[in-house]
């Protein structure tokens, strides 16, 4: 397979490249997130380290999953259960903690390939709710044809709900993905951002609150 190895540690990257090549794989190495996102479209498999110098690996994973269904294993030194869950929930096919044996990595890669890949996300990245148009790829929102200016985090929140209309997103899930810390669930930050979305769009029903559960994309009433 054509394997993209996203790893900023030169020694580990060299060792893994040699091991992968010995098993017949063609390896391309990226040490930065920006290079990984650029190269991921032309490979058959991705091995992704989370500790990258220019962007957190989980953010790379989420961005990649918006446009690609390429098989992917997270390879990291992070051992906390919460980190493992965040990686799998963000779209990783498997999670391998360093240090590991080469034979285990190869076995995990084979298992992921045997299971097959997830359906490729649809190319149409525009969601419409009444007169609200949400361009997920272009990161633009219009209401009745007029542009609405949102902060980065406000748009990320709206986009998370819009990608799966009708699906309820829990508070901790939202805080984990958008803020990177589910422990912020005791704060009012999420509520403030929801209120801002309703006020800026002038559509109070666009984000629906399910008391005690979370939020989902609603109507525009």
Short mmCIF file of C-alpha atoms in Angstrom, two decimals:
data_model
loop_
_atom_site.label_atom_id
_atom_site.label_comp_id
_atom_site.label_asym_id
_atom_site.label_seq_id
_atom_site.Cartn_x
_atom_site.Cartn_y
_atom_site.Cartn_z
CA UNK A 1 0.00 0.00 0.00
CA UNK A 2 0.93 3.64 -0.32
CA UNK A 3 1.26 4.65 3.33
CA UNK A 4 1.40 8.20 4.65
CA UNK A 5 3.39 8.29 7.89
CA UNK A 6 2.64 11.47 9.84
CA UNK A 7 5.38 11.59 12.47
CA UNK A 8 7.64 14.48 13.55
CA UNK A 9 10.20 12.31 15.38
CA UNK A 10 12.95 11.64 12.83
CA UNK A 11 14.33 8.52 14.51
CA UNK A 12 10.96 6.85 14.91
CA UNK A 13 9.89 7.87 11.43
CA UNK A 14 13.05 6.33 9.97
CA UNK A 15 12.53 3.08 11.86
CA UNK A 16 8.87 2.82 10.87
CA UNK A 17 9.65 3.67 7.23
CA UNK A 18 12.20 0.85 7.11
CA UNK A 19 9.79 -1.61 8.73
CA UNK A 20 6.91 -0.69 6.44
CA UNK A 21 9.10 -0.88 3.34
CA UNK A 22 10.30 -4.32 4.45
CA UNK A 23 6.67 -5.45 4.37
CA UNK A 24 6.23 -4.14 0.84
CA UNK A 25 4.65 -0.76 1.54
CA UNK A 26 5.57 2.49 -0.20
CA UNK A 27 5.99 5.16 2.48
CA UNK A 28 5.63 8.93 2.29
CA UNK A 29 6.57 10.76 5.47
CA UNK A 30 5.12 14.07 6.69
CA UNK A 31 6.40 15.85 9.78
CA UNK A 32 3.84 18.65 9.75
CA UNK A 33 0.05 18.65 9.81
CA UNK A 34 -0.17 20.95 6.80
CA UNK A 35 1.82 18.46 4.72
CA UNK A 36 -0.25 15.54 5.99
CA UNK A 37 -3.51 17.18 4.90
CA UNK A 38 -2.02 17.94 1.49
CA UNK A 39 -0.70 14.42 0.90
CA UNK A 40 -3.48 12.30 2.40
CA UNK A 41 -5.58 12.32 -0.76
CA UNK A 42 -3.03 10.27 -2.70
CA UNK A 43 -2.42 7.35 -0.33
CA UNK A 44 -4.06 4.07 0.69
CA UNK A 45 -3.40 4.24 4.43
CA UNK A 46 -2.48 6.86 7.05
CA UNK A 47 -0.51 6.42 10.27
CA UNK A 48 -1.07 9.58 12.30
CA UNK A 49 0.86 10.79 15.32
CA UNK A 50 -1.08 13.22 17.53
CA UNK A 51 1.87 15.26 18.81
CA UNK A 52 2.60 17.39 15.76
CA UNK A 53 4.39 20.76 16.03
CA UNK A 54 1.97 22.86 13.96
CA UNK A 55 -1.44 21.40 14.85
CA UNK A 56 -2.92 18.90 17.27
CA UNK A 57 -3.29 15.52 15.61
CA UNK A 58 -6.95 15.24 16.58
CA UNK A 59 -7.67 18.42 14.62
CA UNK A 60 -5.84 16.91 11.64
CA UNK A 61 -7.94 13.77 11.99
CA UNK A 62 -11.22 15.71 12.08
CA UNK A 63 -10.29 17.79 9.05
CA UNK A 64 -9.20 14.74 7.13
CA UNK A 65 -12.40 12.85 7.91
CA UNK A 66 -14.47 15.67 6.44
CA UNK A 67 -13.12 14.88 2.98
CA UNK A 68 -11.59 11.41 3.06
CA UNK A 69 -12.43 7.85 4.09
CA UNK A 70 -8.82 6.61 3.87
CA UNK A 71 -8.03 3.90 6.47
CA UNK A 72 -6.25 5.52 9.41
CA UNK A 73 -4.56 4.39 12.61
CA UNK A 74 -3.57 6.86 15.30
CA UNK A 75 -0.05 6.13 16.59
CA UNK A 76 0.73 8.13 19.71
CA UNK A 77 2.37 8.26 23.12
CA UNK A 78 -0.87 9.50 24.69
CA UNK A 79 -2.18 6.77 26.96
CA UNK A 80 -5.17 8.37 28.68
CA UNK A 81 -8.45 6.59 28.01
CA UNK A 82 -10.07 9.93 27.17
CA UNK A 83 -7.52 10.51 24.40
CA UNK A 84 -8.19 7.07 22.95
CA UNK A 85 -11.94 7.70 22.93
CA UNK A 86 -11.48 11.12 21.36
CA UNK A 87 -9.35 9.64 18.59
CA UNK A 88 -11.81 6.87 17.79
CA UNK A 89 -14.78 9.21 17.98
CA UNK A 90 -13.04 11.65 15.64
CA UNK A 91 -12.76 8.99 12.95
CA UNK A 92 -9.70 6.83 13.58
CA UNK A 93 -10.08 3.18 12.56
CA UNK A 94 -7.73 2.05 15.33
CA UNK A 95 -5.46 3.45 18.06
CA UNK A 96 -1.94 2.21 18.85
CA UNK A 97 0.04 3.49 21.85
CA UNK A 98 3.82 3.88 21.70
CA UNK A 99 6.02 1.94 22.18
CA UNK A 100 4.68 -0.92 20.11
CA UNK A 101 6.07 -3.87 18.17
CA UNK A 102 6.23 -3.68 14.40
CA UNK A 103 4.38 -6.98 14.10
CA UNK A 104 1.46 -5.52 16.06
CA UNK A 105 1.30 -2.46 13.78
CA UNK A 106 1.24 -4.64 10.68
CA UNK A 107 -1.48 -6.83 12.16
CA UNK A 108 -3.59 -3.78 13.06
CA UNK A 109 -3.18 -2.36 9.55
CA UNK A 110 -4.24 -5.66 7.98
CA UNK A 111 -7.27 -5.83 10.28
CA UNK A 112 -8.39 -2.33 9.33
CA UNK A 113 -8.07 -3.11 5.63
CA UNK A 114 -10.04 -6.35 6.03
CA UNK A 115 -12.87 -4.50 7.76
CA UNK A 116 -13.07 -2.10 4.85
CA UNK A 117 -13.41 1.66 4.98
CA UNK A 118 -16.25 3.88 6.07
CA UNK A 119 -18.41 5.45 3.36
CA UNK A 120 -16.79 8.49 1.81
CA UNK A 121 -18.40 11.72 3.02
CA UNK A 122 -20.64 13.26 0.36
CA UNK A 123 -19.07 15.92 -1.80
CA UNK A 124 -22.05 18.23 -1.36
CA UNK A 125 -20.98 20.32 1.61
CA UNK A 126 -23.94 22.70 1.63
CA UNK A 127 -26.76 22.28 4.16
CA UNK A 128 -30.01 24.25 3.89
CA UNK A 129 -32.50 24.82 6.69
CA UNK A 130 -35.33 27.03 5.49
CA UNK A 131 -33.67 30.19 4.22
CA UNK A 132 -30.40 29.45 6.04
CA UNK A 133 -27.58 28.17 3.83
CA UNK A 134 -24.55 26.62 5.54
CA UNK A 135 -21.53 26.09 3.28
CA UNK A 136 -19.39 23.66 5.29
CA UNK A 137 -16.46 23.67 2.88
CA UNK A 138 -16.43 27.43 2.30
CA UNK A 139 -17.22 28.16 5.97
CA UNK A 140 -19.93 30.64 5.03
CA UNK A 141 -23.47 31.16 6.30
CA UNK A 142 -26.22 33.18 4.65
CA UNK A 143 -29.76 33.93 5.77
CA UNK A 144 -32.24 34.86 3.05
CA UNK A 145 -29.21 35.43 0.81
CA UNK A 146 -27.47 37.83 3.22
CA UNK A 147 -24.10 36.79 4.66
CA UNK A 148 -23.81 36.25 8.41
CA UNK A 149 -20.47 36.81 10.13
CA UNK A 150 -19.61 34.15 12.69
CA UNK A 151 -16.52 33.56 14.79
CA UNK A 152 -14.46 30.47 14.06
CA UNK A 153 -15.87 28.61 17.04
CA UNK A 154 -19.44 29.66 16.32
CA UNK A 155 -19.14 28.29 12.80
CA UNK A 156 -17.48 25.09 14.01
CA UNK A 157 -20.38 24.53 16.39
CA UNK A 158 -22.99 25.13 13.71
CA UNK A 159 -21.09 22.94 11.24
CA UNK A 160 -20.90 20.07 13.72
CA UNK A 161 -24.69 20.11 14.05
CA UNK A 162 -25.26 20.63 10.33
CA UNK A 163 -23.16 17.67 9.21
CA UNK A 164 -25.73 15.31 10.69
CA UNK A 165 -29.08 17.12 10.75
CA UNK A 166 -31.48 15.65 13.25
CA UNK A 167 -28.75 13.95 15.29
CA UNK A 168 -28.55 15.12 18.90
CA UNK A 169 -25.05 16.10 20.01
CA UNK A 170 -24.33 15.88 23.72
CA UNK A 171 -22.79 18.78 25.60
CA UNK A 172 -19.62 16.89 26.47
CA UNK A 173 -19.27 15.66 22.89
CA UNK A 174 -19.54 19.22 21.56
CA UNK A 175 -17.13 20.63 24.14
CA UNK A 176 -14.68 17.83 23.41
CA UNK A 177 -14.68 18.35 19.64
CA UNK A 178 -14.98 22.16 19.47
CA UNK A 179 -13.22 23.26 22.65
CA UNK A 180 -11.00 20.21 23.05
CA UNK A 181 -11.98 19.74 26.68
CA UNK A 182 -15.18 17.99 27.81
CA UNK A 183 -14.51 19.16 31.36
CA UNK A 184 -15.73 22.60 30.33
CA UNK A 185 -19.25 21.17 30.54
CA UNK A 186 -19.81 23.05 33.79
CA UNK A 187 -19.19 26.39 32.09
CA UNK A 188 -21.60 28.60 30.20
CA UNK A 189 -19.37 28.97 27.15
CA UNK A 190 -21.38 26.58 24.99
CA UNK A 191 -24.66 28.22 25.94
CA UNK A 192 -23.26 31.63 25.01
CA UNK A 193 -22.18 30.40 21.58
CA UNK A 194 -25.59 28.85 20.96
CA UNK A 195 -27.26 32.13 21.93
CA UNK A 196 -24.92 34.01 19.59
CA UNK A 197 -25.80 31.72 16.67
CA UNK A 198 -29.51 32.29 17.23
CA UNK A 199 -29.08 36.04 17.55
CA UNK A 200 -26.73 36.52 14.60
CA UNK A 201 -28.84 34.46 12.21
CA UNK A 202 -32.10 35.85 13.54
CA UNK A 203 -33.42 32.28 13.54
CA UNK A 204 -33.94 31.19 17.17
CA UNK A 205 -35.01 27.69 16.14
CA UNK A 206 -31.89 26.99 14.08
CA UNK A 207 -30.18 25.37 17.07
CA UNK A 208 -32.59 23.30 19.12
CA UNK A 209 -31.90 22.61 22.80
CA UNK A 210 -32.87 19.25 24.22
CA UNK A 211 -32.82 19.84 27.95
CA UNK A 212 -30.50 17.50 29.77
CA UNK A 213 -29.26 15.96 26.51
CA UNK A 214 -27.66 18.42 24.12
CA UNK A 215 -28.30 20.23 20.86
CA UNK A 216 -29.30 19.50 17.28
CA UNK A 217 -29.94 21.44 14.10
CA UNK A 218 -33.54 22.58 14.19
CA UNK A 219 -35.81 24.71 12.04
CA UNK A 220 -35.49 28.41 11.30
CA UNK A 221 -38.69 29.47 13.04
#
